[in-house]
mmCIF file of C-alpha atoms in Angstrom:
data_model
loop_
_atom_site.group_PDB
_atom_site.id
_atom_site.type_symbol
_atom_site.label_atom_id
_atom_site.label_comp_id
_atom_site.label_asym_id
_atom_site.label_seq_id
_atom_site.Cartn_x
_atom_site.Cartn_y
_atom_site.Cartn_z
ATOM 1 C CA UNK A 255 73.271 130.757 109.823
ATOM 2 C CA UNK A 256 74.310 133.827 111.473
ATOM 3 C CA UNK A 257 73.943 134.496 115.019
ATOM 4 C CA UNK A 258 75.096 135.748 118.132
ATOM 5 C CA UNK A 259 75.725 132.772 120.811
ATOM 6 C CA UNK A 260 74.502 134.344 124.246
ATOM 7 C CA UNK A 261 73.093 131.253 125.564
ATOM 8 C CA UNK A 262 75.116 127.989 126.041
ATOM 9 C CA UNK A 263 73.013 125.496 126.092
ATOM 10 C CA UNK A 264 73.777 121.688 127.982
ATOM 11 C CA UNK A 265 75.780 120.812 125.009
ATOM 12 C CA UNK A 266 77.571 123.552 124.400
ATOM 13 C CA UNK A 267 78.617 123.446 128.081
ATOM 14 C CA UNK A 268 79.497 119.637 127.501
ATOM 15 C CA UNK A 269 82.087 120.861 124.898
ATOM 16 C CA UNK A 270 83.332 123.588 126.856
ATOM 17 C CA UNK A 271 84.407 121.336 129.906
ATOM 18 C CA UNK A 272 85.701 118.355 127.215
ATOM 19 C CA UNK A 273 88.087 121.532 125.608
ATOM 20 C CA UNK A 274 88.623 122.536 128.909
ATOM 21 C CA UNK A 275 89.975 118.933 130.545
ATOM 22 C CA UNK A 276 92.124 118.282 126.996
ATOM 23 C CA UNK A 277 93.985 121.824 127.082
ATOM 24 C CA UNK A 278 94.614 121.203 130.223
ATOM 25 C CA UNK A 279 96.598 118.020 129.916
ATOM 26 C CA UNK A 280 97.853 119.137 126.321
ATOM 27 C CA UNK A 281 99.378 121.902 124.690
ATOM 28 C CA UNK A 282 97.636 121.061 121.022
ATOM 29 C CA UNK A 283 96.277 124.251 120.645
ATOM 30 C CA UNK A 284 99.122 126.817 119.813
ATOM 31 C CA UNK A 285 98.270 129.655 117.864
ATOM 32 C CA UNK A 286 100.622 130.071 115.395
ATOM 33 C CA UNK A 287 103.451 131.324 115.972
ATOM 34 C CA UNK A 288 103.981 133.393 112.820
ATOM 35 C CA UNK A 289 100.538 135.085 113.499
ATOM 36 C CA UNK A 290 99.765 138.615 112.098
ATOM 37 C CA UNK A 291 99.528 141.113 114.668
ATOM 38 C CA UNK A 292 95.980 142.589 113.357
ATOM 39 C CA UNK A 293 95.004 138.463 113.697
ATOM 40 C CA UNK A 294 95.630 138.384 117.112
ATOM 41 C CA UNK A 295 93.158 141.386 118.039
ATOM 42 C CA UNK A 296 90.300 139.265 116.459
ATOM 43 C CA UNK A 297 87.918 139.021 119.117
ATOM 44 C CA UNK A 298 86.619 135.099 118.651
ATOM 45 C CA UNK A 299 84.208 135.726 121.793
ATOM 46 C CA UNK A 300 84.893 138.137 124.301
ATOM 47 C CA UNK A 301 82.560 136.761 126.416
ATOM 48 C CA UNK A 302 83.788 132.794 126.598
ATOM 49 C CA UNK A 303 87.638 133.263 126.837
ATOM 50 C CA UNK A 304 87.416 129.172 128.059
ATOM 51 C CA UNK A 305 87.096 128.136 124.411
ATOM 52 C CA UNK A 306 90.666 127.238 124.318
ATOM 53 C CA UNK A 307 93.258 129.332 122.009
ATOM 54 C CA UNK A 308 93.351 129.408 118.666
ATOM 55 C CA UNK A 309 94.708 127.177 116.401
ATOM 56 C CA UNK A 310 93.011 128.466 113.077
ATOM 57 C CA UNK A 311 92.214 131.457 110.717
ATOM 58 C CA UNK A 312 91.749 132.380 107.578
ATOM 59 C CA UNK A 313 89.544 133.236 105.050
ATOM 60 C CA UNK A 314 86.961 130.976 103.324
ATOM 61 C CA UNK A 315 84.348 131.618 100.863
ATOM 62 C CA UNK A 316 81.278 131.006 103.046
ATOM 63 C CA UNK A 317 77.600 129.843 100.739
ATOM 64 C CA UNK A 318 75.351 132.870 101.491
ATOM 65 C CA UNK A 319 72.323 131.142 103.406
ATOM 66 C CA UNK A 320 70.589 128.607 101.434
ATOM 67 C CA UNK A 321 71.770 130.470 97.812
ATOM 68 C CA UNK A 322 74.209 129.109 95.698
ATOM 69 C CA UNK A 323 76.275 132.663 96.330
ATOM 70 C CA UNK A 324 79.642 132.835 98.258
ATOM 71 C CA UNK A 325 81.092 135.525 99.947
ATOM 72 C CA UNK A 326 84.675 135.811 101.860
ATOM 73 C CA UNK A 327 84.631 135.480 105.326
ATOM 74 C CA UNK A 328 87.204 135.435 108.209
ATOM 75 C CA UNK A 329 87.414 132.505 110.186
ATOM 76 C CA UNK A 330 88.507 131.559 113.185
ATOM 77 C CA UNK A 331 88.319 128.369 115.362
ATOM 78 C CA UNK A 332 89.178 128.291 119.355
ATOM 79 C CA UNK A 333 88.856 124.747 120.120
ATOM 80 C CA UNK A 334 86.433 123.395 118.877
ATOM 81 C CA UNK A 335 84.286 126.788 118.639
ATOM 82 C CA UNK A 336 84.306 127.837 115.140
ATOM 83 C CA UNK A 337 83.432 132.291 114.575
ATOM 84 C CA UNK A 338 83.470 133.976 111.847
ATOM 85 C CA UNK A 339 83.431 137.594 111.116
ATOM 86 C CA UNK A 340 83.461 139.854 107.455
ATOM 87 C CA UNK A 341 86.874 140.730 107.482
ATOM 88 C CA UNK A 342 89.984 140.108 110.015
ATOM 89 C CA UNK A 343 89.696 143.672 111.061
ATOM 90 C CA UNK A 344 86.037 142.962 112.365
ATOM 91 C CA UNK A 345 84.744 143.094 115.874
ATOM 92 C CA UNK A 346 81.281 141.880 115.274
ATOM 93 C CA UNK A 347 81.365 138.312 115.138
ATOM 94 C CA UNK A 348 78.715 137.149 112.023
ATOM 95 C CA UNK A 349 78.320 134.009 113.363
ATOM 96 C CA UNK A 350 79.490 130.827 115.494
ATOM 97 C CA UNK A 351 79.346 126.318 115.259
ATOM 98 C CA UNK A 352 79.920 124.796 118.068
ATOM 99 C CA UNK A 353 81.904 121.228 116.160
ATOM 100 C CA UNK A 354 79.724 118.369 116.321
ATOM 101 C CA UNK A 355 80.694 114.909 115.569
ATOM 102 C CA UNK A 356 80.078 114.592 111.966
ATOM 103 C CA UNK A 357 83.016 114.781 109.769
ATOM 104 C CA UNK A 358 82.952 117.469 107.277
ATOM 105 C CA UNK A 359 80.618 116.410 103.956
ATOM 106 C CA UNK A 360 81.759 117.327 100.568
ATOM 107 C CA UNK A 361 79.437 118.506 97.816
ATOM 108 C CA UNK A 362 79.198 121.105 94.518
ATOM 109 C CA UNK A 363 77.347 123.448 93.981
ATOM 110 C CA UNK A 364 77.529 125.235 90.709
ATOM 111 C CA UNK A 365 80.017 122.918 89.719
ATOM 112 C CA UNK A 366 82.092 123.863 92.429
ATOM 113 C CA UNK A 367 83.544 122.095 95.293
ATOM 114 C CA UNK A 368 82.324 122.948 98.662
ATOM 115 C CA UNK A 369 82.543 121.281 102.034
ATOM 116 C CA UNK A 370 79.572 121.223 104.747
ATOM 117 C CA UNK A 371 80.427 121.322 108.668
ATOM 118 C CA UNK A 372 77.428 120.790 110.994
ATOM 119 C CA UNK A 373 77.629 121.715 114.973
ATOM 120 C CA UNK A 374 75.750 119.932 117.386
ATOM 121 C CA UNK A 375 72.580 121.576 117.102
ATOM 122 C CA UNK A 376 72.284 120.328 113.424
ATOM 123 C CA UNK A 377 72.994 123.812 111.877
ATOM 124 C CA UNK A 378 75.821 124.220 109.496
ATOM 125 C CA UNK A 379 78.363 126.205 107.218
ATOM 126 C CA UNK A 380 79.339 125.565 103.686
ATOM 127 C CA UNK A 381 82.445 127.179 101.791
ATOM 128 C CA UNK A 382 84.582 126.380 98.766
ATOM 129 C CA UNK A 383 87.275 124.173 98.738
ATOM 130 C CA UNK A 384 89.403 126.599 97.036
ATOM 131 C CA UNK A 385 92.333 129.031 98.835
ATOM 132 C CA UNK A 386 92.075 127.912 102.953
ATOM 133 C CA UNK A 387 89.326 126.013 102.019
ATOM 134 C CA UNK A 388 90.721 122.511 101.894
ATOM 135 C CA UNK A 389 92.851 123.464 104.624
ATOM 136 C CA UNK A 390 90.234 124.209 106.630
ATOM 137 C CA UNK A 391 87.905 121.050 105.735
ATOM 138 C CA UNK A 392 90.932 118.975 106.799
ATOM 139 C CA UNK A 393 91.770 121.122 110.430
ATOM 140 C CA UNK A 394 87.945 120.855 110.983
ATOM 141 C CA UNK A 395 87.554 117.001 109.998
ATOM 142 C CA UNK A 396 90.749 116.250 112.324
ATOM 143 C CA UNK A 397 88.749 118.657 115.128
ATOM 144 C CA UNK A 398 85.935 115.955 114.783
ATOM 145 C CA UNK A 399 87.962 113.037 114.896
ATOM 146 C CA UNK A 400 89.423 114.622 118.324
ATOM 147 C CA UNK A 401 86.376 115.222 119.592
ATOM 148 C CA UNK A 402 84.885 111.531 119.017
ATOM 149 C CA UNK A 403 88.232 110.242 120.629
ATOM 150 C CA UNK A 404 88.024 112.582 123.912
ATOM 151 C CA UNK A 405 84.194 111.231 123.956
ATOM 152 C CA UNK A 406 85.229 107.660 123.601
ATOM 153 C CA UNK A 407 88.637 107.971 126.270
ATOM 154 C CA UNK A 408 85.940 109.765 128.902
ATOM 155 C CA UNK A 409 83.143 107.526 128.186
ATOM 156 C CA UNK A 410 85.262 104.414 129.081
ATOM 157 C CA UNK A 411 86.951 105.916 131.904
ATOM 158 C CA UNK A 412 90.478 106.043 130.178
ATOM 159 C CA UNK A 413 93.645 108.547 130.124
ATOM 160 C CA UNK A 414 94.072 110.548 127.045
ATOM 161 C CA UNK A 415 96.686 108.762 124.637
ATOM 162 C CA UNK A 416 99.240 111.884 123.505
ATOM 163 C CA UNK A 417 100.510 109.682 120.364
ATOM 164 C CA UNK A 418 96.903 109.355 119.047
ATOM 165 C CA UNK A 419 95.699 112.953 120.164
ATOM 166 C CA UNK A 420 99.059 114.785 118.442
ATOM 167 C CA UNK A 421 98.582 112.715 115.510
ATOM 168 C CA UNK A 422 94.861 113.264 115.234
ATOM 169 C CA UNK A 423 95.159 117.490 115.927
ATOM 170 C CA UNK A 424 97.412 118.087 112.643
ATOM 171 C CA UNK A 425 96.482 116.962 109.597
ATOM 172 C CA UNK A 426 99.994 117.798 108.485
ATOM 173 C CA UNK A 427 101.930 115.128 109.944
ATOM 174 C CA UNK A 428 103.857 112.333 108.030
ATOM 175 C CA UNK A 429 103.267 109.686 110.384
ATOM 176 C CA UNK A 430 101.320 107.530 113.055
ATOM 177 C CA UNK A 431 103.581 105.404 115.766
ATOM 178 C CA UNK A 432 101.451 103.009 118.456
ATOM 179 C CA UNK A 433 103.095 100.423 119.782
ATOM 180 C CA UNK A 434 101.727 98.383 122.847
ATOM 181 C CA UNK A 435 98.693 100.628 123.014
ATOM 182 C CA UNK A 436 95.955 97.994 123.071
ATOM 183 C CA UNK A 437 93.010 99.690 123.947
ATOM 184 C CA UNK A 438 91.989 100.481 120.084
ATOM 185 C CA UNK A 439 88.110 99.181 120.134
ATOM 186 C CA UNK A 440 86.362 99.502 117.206
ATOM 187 C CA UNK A 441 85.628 103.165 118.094
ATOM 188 C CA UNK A 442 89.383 104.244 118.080
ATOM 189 C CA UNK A 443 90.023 101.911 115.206
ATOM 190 C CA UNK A 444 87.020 103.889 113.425
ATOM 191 C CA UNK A 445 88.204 107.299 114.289
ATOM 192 C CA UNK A 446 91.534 106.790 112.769
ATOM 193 C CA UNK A 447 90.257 105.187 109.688
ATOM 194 C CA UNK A 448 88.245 108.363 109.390
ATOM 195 C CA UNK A 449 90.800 110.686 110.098
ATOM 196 C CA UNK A 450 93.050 109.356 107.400
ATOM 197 C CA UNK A 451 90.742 111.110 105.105
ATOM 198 C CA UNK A 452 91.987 114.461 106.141
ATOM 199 C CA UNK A 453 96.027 113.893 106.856
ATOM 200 C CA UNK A 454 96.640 114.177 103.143
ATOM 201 C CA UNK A 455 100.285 113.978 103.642
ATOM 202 C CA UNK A 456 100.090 110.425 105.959
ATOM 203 C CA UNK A 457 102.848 108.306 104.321
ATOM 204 C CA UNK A 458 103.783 106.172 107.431
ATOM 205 C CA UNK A 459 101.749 104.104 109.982
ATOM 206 C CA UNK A 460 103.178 101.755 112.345
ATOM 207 C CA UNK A 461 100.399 100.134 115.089
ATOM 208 C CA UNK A 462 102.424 97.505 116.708
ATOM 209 C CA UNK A 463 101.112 94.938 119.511
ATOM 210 C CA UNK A 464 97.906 97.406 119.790
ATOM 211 C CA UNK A 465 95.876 93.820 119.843
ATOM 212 C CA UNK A 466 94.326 94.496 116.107
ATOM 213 C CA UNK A 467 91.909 92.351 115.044
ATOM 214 C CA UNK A 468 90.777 90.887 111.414
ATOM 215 C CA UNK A 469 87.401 92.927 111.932
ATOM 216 C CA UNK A 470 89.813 96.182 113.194
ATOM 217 C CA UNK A 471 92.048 95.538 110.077
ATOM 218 C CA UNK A 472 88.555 95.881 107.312
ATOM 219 C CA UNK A 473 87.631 99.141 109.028
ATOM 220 C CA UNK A 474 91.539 100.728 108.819
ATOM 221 C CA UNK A 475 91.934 99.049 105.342
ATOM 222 C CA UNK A 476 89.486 101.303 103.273
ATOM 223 C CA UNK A 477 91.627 104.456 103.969
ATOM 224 C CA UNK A 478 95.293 103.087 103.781
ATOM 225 C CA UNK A 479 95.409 103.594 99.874
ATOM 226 C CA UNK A 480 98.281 106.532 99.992
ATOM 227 C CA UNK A 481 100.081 104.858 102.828
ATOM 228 C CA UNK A 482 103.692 103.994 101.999
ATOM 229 C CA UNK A 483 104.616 101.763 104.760
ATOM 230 C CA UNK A 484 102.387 100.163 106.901
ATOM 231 C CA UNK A 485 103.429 98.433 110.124
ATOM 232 C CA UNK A 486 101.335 95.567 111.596
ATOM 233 C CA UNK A 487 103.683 93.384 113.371
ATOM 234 C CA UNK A 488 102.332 91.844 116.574
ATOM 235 C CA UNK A 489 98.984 91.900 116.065
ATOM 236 C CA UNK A 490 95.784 89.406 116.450
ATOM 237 C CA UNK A 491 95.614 89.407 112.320
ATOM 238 C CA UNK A 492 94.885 86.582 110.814
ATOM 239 C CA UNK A 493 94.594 84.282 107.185
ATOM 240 C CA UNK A 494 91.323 86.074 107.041
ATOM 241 C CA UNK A 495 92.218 89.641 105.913
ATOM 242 C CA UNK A 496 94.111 87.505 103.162
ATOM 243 C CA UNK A 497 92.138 89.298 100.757
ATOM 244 C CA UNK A 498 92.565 92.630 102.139
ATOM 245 C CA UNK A 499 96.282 92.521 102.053
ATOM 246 C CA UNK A 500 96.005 91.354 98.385
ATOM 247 C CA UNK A 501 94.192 94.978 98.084
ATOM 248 C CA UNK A 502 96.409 96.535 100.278
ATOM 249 C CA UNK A 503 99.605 95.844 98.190
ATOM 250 C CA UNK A 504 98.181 97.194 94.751
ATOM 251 C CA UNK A 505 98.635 100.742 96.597
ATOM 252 C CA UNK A 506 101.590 102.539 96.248
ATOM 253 C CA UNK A 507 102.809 101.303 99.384
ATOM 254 C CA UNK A 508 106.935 100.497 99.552
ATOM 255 C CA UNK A 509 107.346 98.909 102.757
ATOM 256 C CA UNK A 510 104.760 96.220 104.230
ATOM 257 C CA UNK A 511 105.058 94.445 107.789
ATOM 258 C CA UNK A 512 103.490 91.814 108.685
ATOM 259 C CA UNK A 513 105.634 90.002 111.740
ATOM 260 C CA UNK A 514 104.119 88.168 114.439
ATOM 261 C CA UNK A 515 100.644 87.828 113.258
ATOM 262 C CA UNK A 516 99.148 84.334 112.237
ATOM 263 C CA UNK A 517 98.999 85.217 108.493
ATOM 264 C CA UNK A 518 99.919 81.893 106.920
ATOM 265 C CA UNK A 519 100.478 80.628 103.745
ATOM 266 C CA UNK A 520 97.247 82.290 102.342
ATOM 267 C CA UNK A 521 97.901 85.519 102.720
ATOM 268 C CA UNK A 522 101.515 85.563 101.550
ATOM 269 C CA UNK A 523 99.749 84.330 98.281
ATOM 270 C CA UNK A 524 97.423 87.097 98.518
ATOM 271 C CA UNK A 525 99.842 89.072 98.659
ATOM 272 C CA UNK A 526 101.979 87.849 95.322
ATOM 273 C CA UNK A 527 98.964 87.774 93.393
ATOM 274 C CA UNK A 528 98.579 91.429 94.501
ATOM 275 C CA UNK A 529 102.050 92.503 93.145
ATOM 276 C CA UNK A 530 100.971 91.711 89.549
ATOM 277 C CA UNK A 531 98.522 94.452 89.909
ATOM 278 C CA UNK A 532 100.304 97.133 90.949
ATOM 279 C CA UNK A 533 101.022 99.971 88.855
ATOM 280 C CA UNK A 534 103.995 100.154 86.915
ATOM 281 C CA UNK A 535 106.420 102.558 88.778
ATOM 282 C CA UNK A 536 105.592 101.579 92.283
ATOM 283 C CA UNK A 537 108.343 99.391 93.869
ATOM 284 C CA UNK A 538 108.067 97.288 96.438
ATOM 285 C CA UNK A 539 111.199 98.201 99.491
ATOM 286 C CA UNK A 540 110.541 95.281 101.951
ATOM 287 C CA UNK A 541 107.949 92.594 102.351
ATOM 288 C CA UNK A 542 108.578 91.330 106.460
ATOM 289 C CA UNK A 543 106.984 88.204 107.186
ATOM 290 C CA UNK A 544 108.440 87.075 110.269
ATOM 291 C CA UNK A 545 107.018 84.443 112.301
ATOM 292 C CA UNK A 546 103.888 84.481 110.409
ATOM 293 C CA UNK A 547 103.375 80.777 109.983
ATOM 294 C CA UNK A 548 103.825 80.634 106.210
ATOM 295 C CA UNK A 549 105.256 77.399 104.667
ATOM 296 C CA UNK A 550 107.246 75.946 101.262
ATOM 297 C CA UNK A 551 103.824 76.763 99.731
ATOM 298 C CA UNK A 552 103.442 80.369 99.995
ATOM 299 C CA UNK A 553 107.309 80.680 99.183
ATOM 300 C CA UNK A 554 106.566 78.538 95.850
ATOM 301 C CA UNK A 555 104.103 80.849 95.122
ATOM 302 C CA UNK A 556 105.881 83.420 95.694
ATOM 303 C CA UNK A 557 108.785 82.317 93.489
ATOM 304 C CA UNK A 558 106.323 81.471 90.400
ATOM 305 C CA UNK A 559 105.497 84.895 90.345
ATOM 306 C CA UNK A 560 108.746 86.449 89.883
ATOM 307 C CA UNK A 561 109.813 83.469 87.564
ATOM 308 C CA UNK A 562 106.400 84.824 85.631
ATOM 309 C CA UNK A 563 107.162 88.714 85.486
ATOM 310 C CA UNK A 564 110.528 87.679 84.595
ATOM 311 C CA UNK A 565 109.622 85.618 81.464
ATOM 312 C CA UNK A 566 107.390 88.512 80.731
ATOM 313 C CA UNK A 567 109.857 91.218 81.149
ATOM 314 C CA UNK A 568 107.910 92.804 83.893
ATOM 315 C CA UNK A 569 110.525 92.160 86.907
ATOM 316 C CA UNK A 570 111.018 96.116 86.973
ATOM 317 C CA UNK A 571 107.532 96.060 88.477
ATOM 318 C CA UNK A 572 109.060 94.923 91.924
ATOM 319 C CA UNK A 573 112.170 96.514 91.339
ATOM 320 C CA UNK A 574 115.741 95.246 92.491
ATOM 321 C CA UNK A 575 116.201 96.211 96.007
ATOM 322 C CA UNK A 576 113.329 94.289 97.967
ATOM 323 C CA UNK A 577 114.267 93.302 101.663
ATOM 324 C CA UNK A 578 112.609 89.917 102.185
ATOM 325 C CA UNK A 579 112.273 88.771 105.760
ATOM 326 C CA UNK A 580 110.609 85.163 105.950
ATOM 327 C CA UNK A 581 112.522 84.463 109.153
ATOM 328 C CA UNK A 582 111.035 81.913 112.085
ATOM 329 C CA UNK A 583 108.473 80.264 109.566
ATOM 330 C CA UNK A 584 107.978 76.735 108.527
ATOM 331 C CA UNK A 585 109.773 76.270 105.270
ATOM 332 C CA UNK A 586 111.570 73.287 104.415
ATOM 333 C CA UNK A 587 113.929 72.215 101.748
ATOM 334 C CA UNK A 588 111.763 72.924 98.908
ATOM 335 C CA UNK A 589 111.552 76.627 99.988
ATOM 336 C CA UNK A 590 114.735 77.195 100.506
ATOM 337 C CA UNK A 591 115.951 76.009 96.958
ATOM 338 C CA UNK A 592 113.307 78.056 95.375
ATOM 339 C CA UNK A 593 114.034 80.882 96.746
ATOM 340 C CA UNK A 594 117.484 79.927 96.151
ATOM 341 C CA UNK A 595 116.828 79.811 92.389
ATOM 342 C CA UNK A 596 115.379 83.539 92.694
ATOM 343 C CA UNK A 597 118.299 84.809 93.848
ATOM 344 C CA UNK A 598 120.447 82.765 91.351
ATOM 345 C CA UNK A 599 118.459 83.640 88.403
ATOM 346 C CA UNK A 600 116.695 87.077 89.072
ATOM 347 C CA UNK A 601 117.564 90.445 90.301
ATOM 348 C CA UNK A 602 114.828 91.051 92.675
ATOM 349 C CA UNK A 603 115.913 90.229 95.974
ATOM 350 C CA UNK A 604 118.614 92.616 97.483
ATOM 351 C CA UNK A 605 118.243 91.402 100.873
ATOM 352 C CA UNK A 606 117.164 88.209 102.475
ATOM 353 C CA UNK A 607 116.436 86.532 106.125
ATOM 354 C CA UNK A 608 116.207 83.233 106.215
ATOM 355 C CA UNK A 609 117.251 82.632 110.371
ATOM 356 C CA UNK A 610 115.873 80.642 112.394
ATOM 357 C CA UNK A 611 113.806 78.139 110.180
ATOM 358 C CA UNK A 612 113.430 74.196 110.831
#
C-alpha cells in the first residue's frame, strides 16, 4: 500500500491530538542524537509537521504488494505516523500507516521471517525481520502498547503515568519500577504483559503495592519467562496463583519476591516443587517470603527438597548463595529446627531471616 495521505480522516485526527497531548507532557520522542545529517533532511510530511519528531529510521525490506518480493525501503516514524520513502535521500514519500492498536503479527513467507503492522484503517506493511527489521517490529509493537495506554489513561479520565510511559516507549530498557501505582486494571495489566514481548532485554520488574490481583497476576505471568527478578511484594496475590509461581520459578529467574501478599503455605510448596524443574545452570539468588502467611508446613517442604537434591547430588541446582527471607510468618518449633538442619547439613542457604516469628 502506497499512497499519498492528503486527507486526514476522524481517526487520523484522533491520533494526531492523542500525539499531540503526550509530547506535550513528555519528551519521549527525541530523535537521535547521533543522527546523520542527510537523515535529518528526510521530509516525513511536509505538510503535518504536528506528527511529533522522530524517534525512528532505517531501512527495512518492505514485501512488494501482495508478492512474496522484498525491496529496501527507508523508514521513518514521527509519532505514531509511520512514512516511508526508496532511499534516505528521497523526497517523495512512497507511502504512510497511521499505528493502529494491533501489535505487530509475525509470519514467513518464503521461509523467511517477516513481521505485519496494520494502521487503523486496516491496511498494512510487511518487511523482514532481518537488519532494522526486528528493531523496528519491537519500536513499532512498544508504539502500540503506548498508544492503547494513552487510550486507556484518557478514556478513564486519568494523568499519564511517566514510569509506565518511559518504560513502554523503549524497548531497550533493563527494567520496570511501580510502586504504589494502583490504578493497573486489567487494561494496563494487559498492555504490559503485551509489551514484554518486544523489550527483549527486560531482566527486572518490580510492581509493588500497585493492588495486583490473582486474575492480574495470570495475564502478566505468560510473558515473565526471561525475567530475572520479579518483585511482587504488597500486592492482593493470593494461594491461588500457587500454580503459576510453580511455573514462574522454572524460568531463569534469580531473584523472586513475594512479601506482603497472602501466599500461604501452598504456594511456597509450589514453589519448591518448581525448583526441581529448573534447568541446570540457573541459580536461584533470593527467595523473599515475608509476611506471607506460610507455616512449619511449607518450611518442611521446603527442607525435604533440598534434603532430596542433596542425596541426589543435585544441590548445585540452587546453588550456594540463596538469601532466604521467611520473616513475620507463622512457623513454630518444627520449622525452625528444620531449617536449622539445612543450614547444619547443606550448603544452600547463605543468608537467612528468621525475625519476628511467634
Amino acid at each position: 500500500m502506497e499512497r499519498d495521505m492528503q486527507h486526514k480522516s476522524i481517526e487520523e485526527q484522533e491520533t494526531e491530538r492523542l500525539f499531540e497531548r503526550f509530547n506535550e507532557e513528555l519528551d519521549c520522542f527525541e530523535f537521535p542524537k547521533n543522527a546523520r545529517t542527510k537523515s535529518l533532511v528526510v521530509a516525513a510530511d511536509d505538510s503535518d509537521p504536528n506528527h511529533g519528531t522522530t524517534n525512528y529510521y532505517g531501512t527495512v525490506q518492505k514485501r512488494r504488494s501482495t508478492t512474496s518480493k522484498f525491496h529496501p525501503r527507508w523508514i521513518v516514524l514521527k509519532g505514531f505516523a509511520l512514512y516511508w520513502y526508496r532511499t534516505s535521500d528521497s523526497k517523495e514519500q512512497k507511502g504512510c500507516l497511521i499505528i493502529g492498536d494491533k501489535a505487530p503479527v509475525q509470519s514467513v513467507i518464503n521461509e523467511q521471517r517477516c513481521c505485519t503492522i496494520s494502521d487503523i484503517k486496516g491496511a498494512s506493511l510487511t518487511f523482514l525481520l532481518n537488519g532494522n527489521g526486528a528493531v523496528f517490529m519491537a519500536k513499532i509493537g512498544c508504539q502500540v502498547c503506548t498508544k492503547q495506554y494513552l487510550q486507556e489513561a484518557i478514556n478513564n479520565n486519568l494523568t499519564f503515568n511517566k514510569t509506565i510511559l518511559h518504560y513502554l516507549n523503549d524497548p531497550f530498557t533493563s527494567s520496570l519500577h511501580l510502586n504504589k501505582y494502583q490504578k493497573l486494571n486489567n487494561n494496563f495489566i494487559e498492555q504490559i504483559a503485551e509489551s514484554l514481548k518486544f523489550h527483549t532485554k527486560l531482566k527486572e520488574v518490580e510492581l509493588i503495592n500497585c493492588e495486583i490481583t490473582d486474575e492480574q497476576l495470570a495475564i502478566l505471568a505468560k510473558e515473565v519467562k526471561e525475567i530475572m527478578k520479579l518483585n511482587l511484594s504488597s500486592n492482593r496475590i493470593t494461594q491461588h496463583s500457587a500454580r503459576i509461581f510453580n511455573e514462574i520459578i522454572q524460568s531463569p529467574i534469580t531473584s523472586l519476591i513475594l512479601d506482603n501478599n497472602s501466599i500461604l503455605d501452598a504456594t511456597l510448596e509450589e514453589i519448591s516443587h518448581g525448583l526441581q524443574e529448573r534447568a541446570r545452570g540457573c541459580l536461584m539468588q533470593k527467595l523473599s517470603l515475608k509476611n506471607t502467611g506460610i507455616s512449619d508446613g511449607g518450611i518442611m517442604v521446603l527442607a525435604n527438597l533440598i534434603k532430596a537434591l542433596g542425596s541426589r547430588g543435585r544441590l548445585d541446582d540452587i546453588g550456594s548463595g540463596l538469601s532466604l527471607d521467611v520473616s513475620s510468618n507463622d512457623i513454630a518449633d518444627v520449622g525452625l529446627r528444620m531449617l536449622g538442619e539445612i543450614l547444619e547439613d547443606f550448603n544452600v542457604i547463605s543468608c537467612l531471616n528468621i525475625s519476628d516469628l511467634p
